[in-house]
CSV table of C-alpha atoms in Angstrom, one decimal:
chain,number,residue,atom,x,y,z
A,20,MET,CA,-27.7,-37.3,-2.7
A,21,THR,CA,-30.0,-35.0,-0.8
A,22,SER,CA,-31.4,-32.2,-3.1
A,23,LEU,CA,-31.7,-28.5,-2.2
A,24,ASN,CA,-35.5,-28.9,-2.5
A,25,GLU,CA,-35.5,-31.6,0.1
A,26,LEU,CA,-33.3,-29.5,2.4
A,27,GLN,CA,-35.7,-26.6,1.9
A,28,ILE,CA,-38.8,-28.8,2.7
A,29,PHE,CA,-37.1,-30.3,5.8
A,30,GLY,CA,-36.1,-26.9,7.0
A,31,ALA,CA,-39.6,-25.6,6.5
A,32,VAL,CA,-41.1,-28.4,8.6
A,33,VAL,CA,-38.7,-27.6,11.5
A,34,ASP,CA,-39.1,-23.8,11.2
A,35,GLN,CA,-42.9,-24.0,10.9
A,36,GLY,CA,-43.3,-26.6,13.6
A,37,GLY,CA,-45.3,-29.2,11.6
A,38,PHE,CA,-46.1,-30.6,8.2
A,39,ALA,CA,-49.4,-28.7,7.7
A,40,ALA,CA,-47.8,-25.3,8.5
A,41,ALA,CA,-44.8,-26.1,6.3
A,42,ALA,CA,-47.0,-27.1,3.4
A,43,LYS,CA,-48.9,-23.8,3.7
A,44,ALA,CA,-45.7,-21.8,3.7
A,45,LEU,CA,-44.3,-23.7,0.7
A,46,GLY,CA,-47.6,-23.6,-1.2
A,47,VAL,CA,-47.9,-27.4,-1.6
A,48,THR,CA,-50.1,-30.1,-0.1
A,49,ARG,CA,-49.4,-31.7,3.3
A,50,SER,CA,-49.2,-35.2,1.7
A,51,ALA,CA,-46.5,-33.9,-0.6
A,52,VAL,CA,-44.4,-32.7,2.3
A,53,CYS,CA,-44.9,-36.0,4.2
A,54,ARG,CA,-43.8,-38.0,1.2
A,55,ARG,CA,-40.6,-36.0,0.7
A,56,ILE,CA,-39.7,-36.3,4.4
A,57,ASP,CA,-40.4,-40.0,4.5
A,58,GLY,CA,-38.4,-40.5,1.3
A,59,LEU,CA,-35.5,-38.5,2.8
A,60,GLU,CA,-35.4,-40.6,6.0
A,61,LYS,CA,-35.6,-43.9,4.0
A,62,ARG,CA,-32.7,-42.9,1.7
A,63,LEU,CA,-30.5,-41.7,4.6
A,64,GLY,CA,-31.4,-44.7,6.7
A,65,VAL,CA,-32.1,-42.6,9.8
A,66,ARG,CA,-35.0,-41.0,11.6
A,67,LEU,CA,-34.9,-37.2,11.3
A,68,LEU,CA,-38.0,-36.3,13.2
A,69,ASP,CA,-39.9,-37.7,16.2
A,70,ARG,CA,-43.6,-37.3,15.6
A,71,THR,CA,-46.5,-37.3,18.1
A,72,THR,CA,-50.1,-36.3,17.6
A,73,ARG,CA,-49.3,-32.8,19.0
A,74,ARG,CA,-45.8,-31.9,17.8
A,75,ILE,CA,-42.6,-32.9,16.1
A,76,SER,CA,-39.1,-32.8,17.4
A,77,LEU,CA,-35.6,-33.3,15.9
A,78,THR,CA,-33.6,-36.3,16.5
A,79,ASP,CA,-29.8,-36.0,16.8
A,80,ALA,CA,-29.4,-36.8,13.2
A,81,GLY,CA,-32.2,-34.4,12.3
A,82,GLU,CA,-30.6,-31.6,14.2
A,83,ALA,CA,-27.3,-32.2,12.4
A,84,LEU,CA,-29.0,-32.1,9.0
A,85,TYR,CA,-31.0,-29.1,9.9
A,86,HIS,CA,-28.1,-26.9,10.9
A,87,ARG,CA,-25.9,-28.0,8.0
A,88,GLY,CA,-28.7,-27.7,5.5
A,89,ALA,CA,-29.5,-24.2,6.8
A,90,ARG,CA,-25.9,-23.1,6.1
A,91,ILE,CA,-26.0,-24.7,2.6
A,92,LEU,CA,-29.3,-22.9,1.7
A,93,ALA,CA,-27.9,-19.6,3.0
A,94,GLU,CA,-24.8,-20.0,0.9
A,95,VAL,CA,-26.9,-20.8,-2.2
A,96,GLN,CA,-29.1,-17.7,-1.5
A,97,GLU,CA,-25.9,-15.6,-1.1
A,98,ALA,CA,-24.5,-17.0,-4.3
A,99,GLU,CA,-27.7,-16.3,-6.3
A,100,LEU,CA,-27.7,-12.7,-4.9
A,101,ALA,CA,-24.0,-12.2,-5.9
A,102,ILE,CA,-24.6,-13.6,-9.4
A,103,SER,CA,-27.7,-11.4,-9.9
A,104,GLU,CA,-25.2,-8.5,-10.0
A,105,TYR,CA,-24.0,-9.8,-13.3
A,106,GLY,CA,-27.3,-9.1,-15.0
A,107,GLU,CA,-27.9,-6.6,-17.8
A,108,GLU,CA,-28.1,-3.7,-15.3
A,109,PRO,CA,-25.6,-3.6,-12.4
A,110,ARG,CA,-27.2,-3.6,-8.9
A,111,GLY,CA,-26.3,-4.0,-5.3
A,112,VAL,CA,-24.7,-2.1,-2.4
A,113,LEU,CA,-21.2,-0.8,-3.3
A,114,ARG,CA,-19.1,-0.4,-0.1
A,115,ILE,CA,-16.2,2.0,-0.5
A,116,THR,CA,-13.6,3.1,2.1
A,117,SER,CA,-11.6,6.3,1.5
A,118,PRO,CA,-9.4,8.8,3.3
A,119,ILE,CA,-11.5,11.7,4.5
A,120,MET,CA,-9.9,14.3,2.3
A,121,ILE,CA,-10.4,12.3,-1.0
A,122,GLY,CA,-13.8,11.2,0.1
A,123,LEU,CA,-15.2,14.6,0.9
A,124,HIS,CA,-13.6,16.6,-1.9
A,125,LYS,CA,-13.5,14.1,-4.8
A,126,LEU,CA,-15.7,11.1,-4.2
A,127,VAL,CA,-18.8,12.7,-2.8
A,128,PRO,CA,-19.1,15.3,-5.5
A,129,LEU,CA,-19.0,12.6,-8.1
A,130,LEU,CA,-21.7,10.3,-6.6
A,131,PRO,CA,-24.8,12.1,-7.8
A,132,ASP,CA,-23.8,11.6,-11.4
A,133,PHE,CA,-22.6,8.0,-10.9
A,134,LEU,CA,-25.9,7.1,-9.1
A,135,ARG,CA,-28.0,8.7,-11.8
A,136,ARG,CA,-26.2,6.5,-14.4
A,137,TYR,CA,-26.6,3.3,-12.4
A,138,ARG,CA,-30.0,3.5,-10.7
A,139,HIS,CA,-29.8,0.1,-9.0
A,140,ILE,CA,-26.5,0.6,-7.3
A,141,LYS,CA,-26.4,2.0,-3.7
A,142,VAL,CA,-23.2,3.4,-2.2
A,143,GLN,CA,-22.1,3.0,1.4
A,144,LEU,CA,-19.0,5.2,2.0
A,145,ASP,CA,-16.7,4.8,5.0
A,146,LEU,CA,-14.5,7.8,5.5
A,147,SER,CA,-11.4,7.2,7.6
A,148,ASP,CA,-7.7,8.1,7.7
A,149,ASP,CA,-6.8,5.0,9.6
A,150,VAL,CA,-4.8,2.4,7.8
A,151,ILE,CA,-7.3,-0.2,6.6
A,152,ASP,CA,-6.9,-4.0,7.0
A,153,PRO,CA,-5.4,-5.4,3.8
A,154,ALA,CA,-8.4,-7.6,3.5
A,155,LEU,CA,-10.6,-4.5,3.2
A,156,ALA,CA,-12.9,-5.9,5.9
A,157,GLU,CA,-16.5,-5.7,4.5
A,158,ASN,CA,-15.7,-3.1,1.8
A,159,ASP,CA,-15.7,-3.7,-1.9
A,160,ILE,CA,-13.3,-0.9,-2.9
A,161,GLY,CA,-10.6,0.9,-1.0
A,162,ILE,CA,-9.3,4.3,-2.2
A,163,ARG,CA,-5.7,4.8,-1.0
A,164,TRP,CA,-2.7,7.0,-1.8
A,165,GLY,CA,1.0,6.7,-1.3
A,166,GLU,CA,3.1,3.6,-1.2
A,167,GLN,CA,1.1,0.4,-0.9
A,168,ARG,CA,2.0,-2.5,1.3
A,169,PRO,CA,2.2,-6.0,-0.3
A,170,SER,CA,-1.2,-7.8,0.0
A,171,SER,CA,-3.6,-10.1,-1.8
A,172,LEU,CA,-5.6,-7.2,-3.1
A,173,ILE,CA,-5.8,-6.0,-6.7
A,174,ILE,CA,-4.3,-2.5,-6.9
A,175,THR,CA,-5.2,-0.2,-9.8
A,176,ARG,CA,-3.8,3.3,-10.5
A,177,ILE,CA,-6.4,6.1,-10.5
A,178,ALA,CA,-4.7,9.4,-10.5
A,179,GLU,CA,-1.7,11.4,-9.2
A,180,SER,CA,-1.4,14.1,-6.5
A,181,ARG,CA,1.3,16.3,-5.2
A,182,GLN,CA,2.0,17.3,-1.7
A,183,ILE,CA,2.3,21.1,-1.3
A,184,VAL,CA,4.0,22.8,1.6
A,185,CYS,CA,2.0,25.9,2.6
A,186,ALA,CA,0.8,28.0,5.5
A,187,ALA,CA,-1.8,30.6,6.2
A,188,PRO,CA,-0.7,34.3,5.6
A,189,SER,CA,-1.4,35.0,9.3
A,190,TYR,CA,1.3,32.4,10.3
A,191,LEU,CA,3.9,33.7,7.8
A,192,GLU,CA,3.3,37.3,8.9
A,193,ARG,CA,4.0,36.4,12.5
A,194,PHE,CA,6.9,33.9,12.1
A,195,GLY,CA,8.3,34.6,8.7
A,196,THR,CA,8.6,32.5,5.5
A,197,PRO,CA,11.2,29.7,5.4
A,198,ARG,CA,13.4,30.0,2.3
A,199,THR,CA,15.0,26.5,2.5
A,200,PRO,CA,13.8,23.2,3.8
A,201,GLN,CA,16.3,23.3,6.6
A,202,GLU,CA,14.6,26.5,7.9
A,203,LEU,CA,11.5,24.4,8.6
A,204,LEU,CA,13.4,23.0,11.7
A,205,GLY,CA,12.8,26.4,13.3
A,206,HIS,CA,9.0,26.4,12.5
A,207,ASN,CA,5.9,24.8,13.9
A,208,CYS,CA,5.0,22.0,11.5
A,209,LEU,CA,1.6,20.3,11.5
A,210,MET,CA,1.8,16.5,11.6
A,211,MET,CA,-0.6,13.6,11.1
A,212,SER,CA,-0.6,10.2,12.8
A,213,ARG,CA,-1.8,6.8,11.7
A,214,LEU,CA,-2.1,7.8,8.1
A,215,GLY,CA,0.8,5.6,6.9
A,216,LEU,CA,2.3,8.4,4.8
A,217,GLY,CA,5.5,9.1,6.8
A,218,SER,CA,3.8,12.4,7.8
A,219,ASN,CA,6.6,13.4,10.1
A,220,GLU,CA,9.2,13.2,7.3
A,221,TRP,CA,8.7,15.6,4.4
A,222,SER,CA,10.7,15.0,1.2
A,223,PHE,CA,12.5,17.8,-0.7
A,224,LEU,CA,14.6,18.0,-3.8
A,225,ILE,CA,18.0,19.3,-2.7
A,226,ASP,CA,21.0,19.5,-5.0
A,227,GLY,CA,19.3,17.0,-7.4
A,228,GLU,CA,18.6,14.5,-4.7
A,229,VAL,CA,15.3,13.7,-2.9
A,230,LEU,CA,16.0,13.9,0.8
A,231,PRO,CA,13.7,13.4,3.8
A,232,LEU,CA,13.5,16.1,6.5
A,233,LYS,CA,12.1,15.2,9.9
A,234,VAL,CA,9.8,18.0,11.0
A,235,SER,CA,8.3,18.7,14.4
A,236,GLY,CA,5.6,20.9,16.0
A,237,ASN,CA,3.1,21.2,18.8
A,238,PHE,CA,0.1,19.8,17.0
A,239,VAL,CA,-0.5,16.2,15.8
A,240,VAL,CA,-3.9,15.0,14.4
A,241,ASN,CA,-5.0,11.6,13.2
A,242,GLY,CA,-6.6,12.8,9.9
A,243,GLY,CA,-6.2,15.0,7.0
A,244,HIS,CA,-9.4,17.0,7.6
A,245,GLY,CA,-8.3,18.1,11.1
A,246,ASN,CA,-4.8,18.9,9.7
A,247,TYR,CA,-6.2,21.1,7.0
A,248,GLU,CA,-8.5,23.1,9.4
A,249,ALA,CA,-5.4,23.7,11.7
A,250,LEU,CA,-3.5,24.9,8.6
A,251,ILE,CA,-6.2,27.4,7.6
A,252,ALA,CA,-6.4,28.6,11.2
A,253,GLY,CA,-2.7,29.6,11.1
A,254,LEU,CA,-1.5,27.0,13.6
A,255,GLY,CA,1.6,26.1,11.6
A,256,ILE,CA,3.1,25.0,8.3
A,257,GLY,CA,1.6,22.0,6.7
A,258,ARG,CA,2.0,19.6,3.8
A,259,VAL,CA,-1.3,18.9,2.0
A,260,THR,CA,-2.5,17.4,-1.3
A,261,ASP,CA,-3.0,19.6,-4.3
A,262,LEU,CA,-6.4,17.9,-4.7
A,263,ARG,CA,-7.6,20.1,-1.7
A,264,VAL,CA,-5.4,23.1,-1.5
A,265,ILE,CA,-5.6,24.8,-4.9
A,266,GLU,CA,-8.8,26.8,-4.4
A,267,ASP,CA,-7.6,28.1,-1.0
A,268,ILE,CA,-4.3,29.2,-2.5
A,269,ARG,CA,-6.0,31.0,-5.3
A,270,ALA,CA,-8.3,32.7,-2.8
A,271,GLY,CA,-5.4,33.8,-0.7
A,272,ARG,CA,-6.3,31.8,2.4
A,273,LEU,CA,-3.1,29.7,2.0
A,274,GLN,CA,0.3,30.5,0.6
A,275,PRO,CA,2.6,27.8,-1.0
A,276,ILE,CA,6.2,27.8,0.1
A,277,LEU,CA,9.4,26.0,-1.0
A,278,ARG,CA,8.0,25.1,-4.4
A,279,GLU,CA,11.5,25.1,-5.9
A,280,PHE,CA,12.4,22.2,-3.6
A,281,GLU,CA,9.3,20.1,-4.5
A,282,PRO,CA,10.1,16.6,-5.6
A,283,ASP,CA,9.2,15.7,-9.2
A,284,ASP,CA,7.6,12.4,-8.4
A,285,PRO,CA,3.9,12.7,-7.6
A,286,MET,CA,2.0,10.6,-5.1
A,287,VAL,CA,-0.2,8.0,-6.7
A,288,ILE,CA,-3.9,7.4,-5.8
A,289,TYR,CA,-5.0,3.8,-6.0
A,290,ALA,CA,-8.2,1.8,-5.9
A,291,THR,CA,-7.9,-1.6,-4.3
A,292,PHE,CA,-10.3,-4.5,-4.4
A,293,LYS,CA,-10.4,-8.2,-3.6
A,294,SER,CA,-9.0,-10.6,-6.1
A,295,GLY,CA,-11.2,-13.2,-7.7
A,296,ARG,CA,-12.1,-14.9,-11.0
A,297,LEU,CA,-15.0,-12.5,-11.5
A,298,VAL,CA,-15.0,-8.8,-10.6
A,299,PRO,CA,-18.6,-7.7,-9.9
A,300,PRO,CA,-19.7,-5.1,-12.5
A,301,LYS,CA,-20.5,-2.5,-9.8
A,302,ILE,CA,-16.8,-2.5,-8.7
A,303,ARG,CA,-15.5,-2.4,-12.3
A,304,LEU,CA,-17.9,0.4,-13.3
A,305,PHE,CA,-17.1,2.6,-10.3
A,306,ILE,CA,-13.3,2.3,-10.7
A,307,ASP,CA,-13.5,3.1,-14.4
A,308,TYR,CA,-15.8,6.0,-13.7
A,309,PHE,CA,-13.6,7.4,-10.9
A,310,ARG,CA,-10.5,7.0,-13.0
A,311,GLU,CA,-12.1,8.8,-16.0
A,312,GLN,CA,-13.3,11.7,-13.8
A,313,MET,CA,-9.8,12.1,-12.2
A,314,LYS,CA,-8.0,12.0,-15.6
A,315,GLY,CA,-6.0,14.9,-16.7
A,316,PRO,CA,-2.8,16.8,-15.9
A,317,LEU,CA,-2.1,18.0,-12.4
A,318,PRO,CA,-3.4,21.5,-11.9
A,319,LYS,CA,-0.8,24.3,-12.0
A,320,ILE,CA,-0.3,26.4,-8.9
A,321,THR,CA,1.1,29.8,-9.7
A,322,LEU,CA,2.9,31.8,-7.0
């Protein structure tokens, strides 16, 4: 069986364009390289290289071995790099995807402390309110909220959030404050698209039963950040997470409404990652850290 060392030597001869150059790159003698290539050709029973006094060239068999060997060596290098993450100190690039609102107001403020604790981890954060491919693309961790679609990903619970219906005082002064969910049908409601949260249907607790109400308005945005800015500007009534809205309610920039109709069941925030026999320490450490920082009862909003 061809060894990895033989593949490495053969690849070096091809890449460097000759035996002497390959020997110099590998730190061995030219005669040692020649012996290994001769032995490889004899054992395989084929000529891999055509040699002249001026240059070498690949035979058809040599070209096939070179390309397949290069893939094998690349996979071995990738495997060694992945396994190195399991050393005493976690390391590597941690790729996280998150909704913009959670990313800006929860993840980013936590990163300085996390990266101080784990000096050899680097974080690459992708903020997007688009629904992410279940395979997570190239990301290690996906932070999501709401109902999760069936997939091959591992899903772990991080925290809870509530959706608060509110509006800017300027909007309520101009158009009045709705007293029942049904009165929202006469108001301009801010909606989001492509978020996967049923953003045009808001749920309310009416006569002991959670019922959806389809709202409408003259403004639709594809992400939570734009929705929130429109809410602050007084464009309409919105439904936003308590993870973001509490400080603006306390400061008087927003006013919660219809709290007595708020459903009891909170919306769950999840971390998702790819299944496998081994979970890289960088993934496990971040999920544990994020869950610990988000732990605690939901903040109370007083009217």
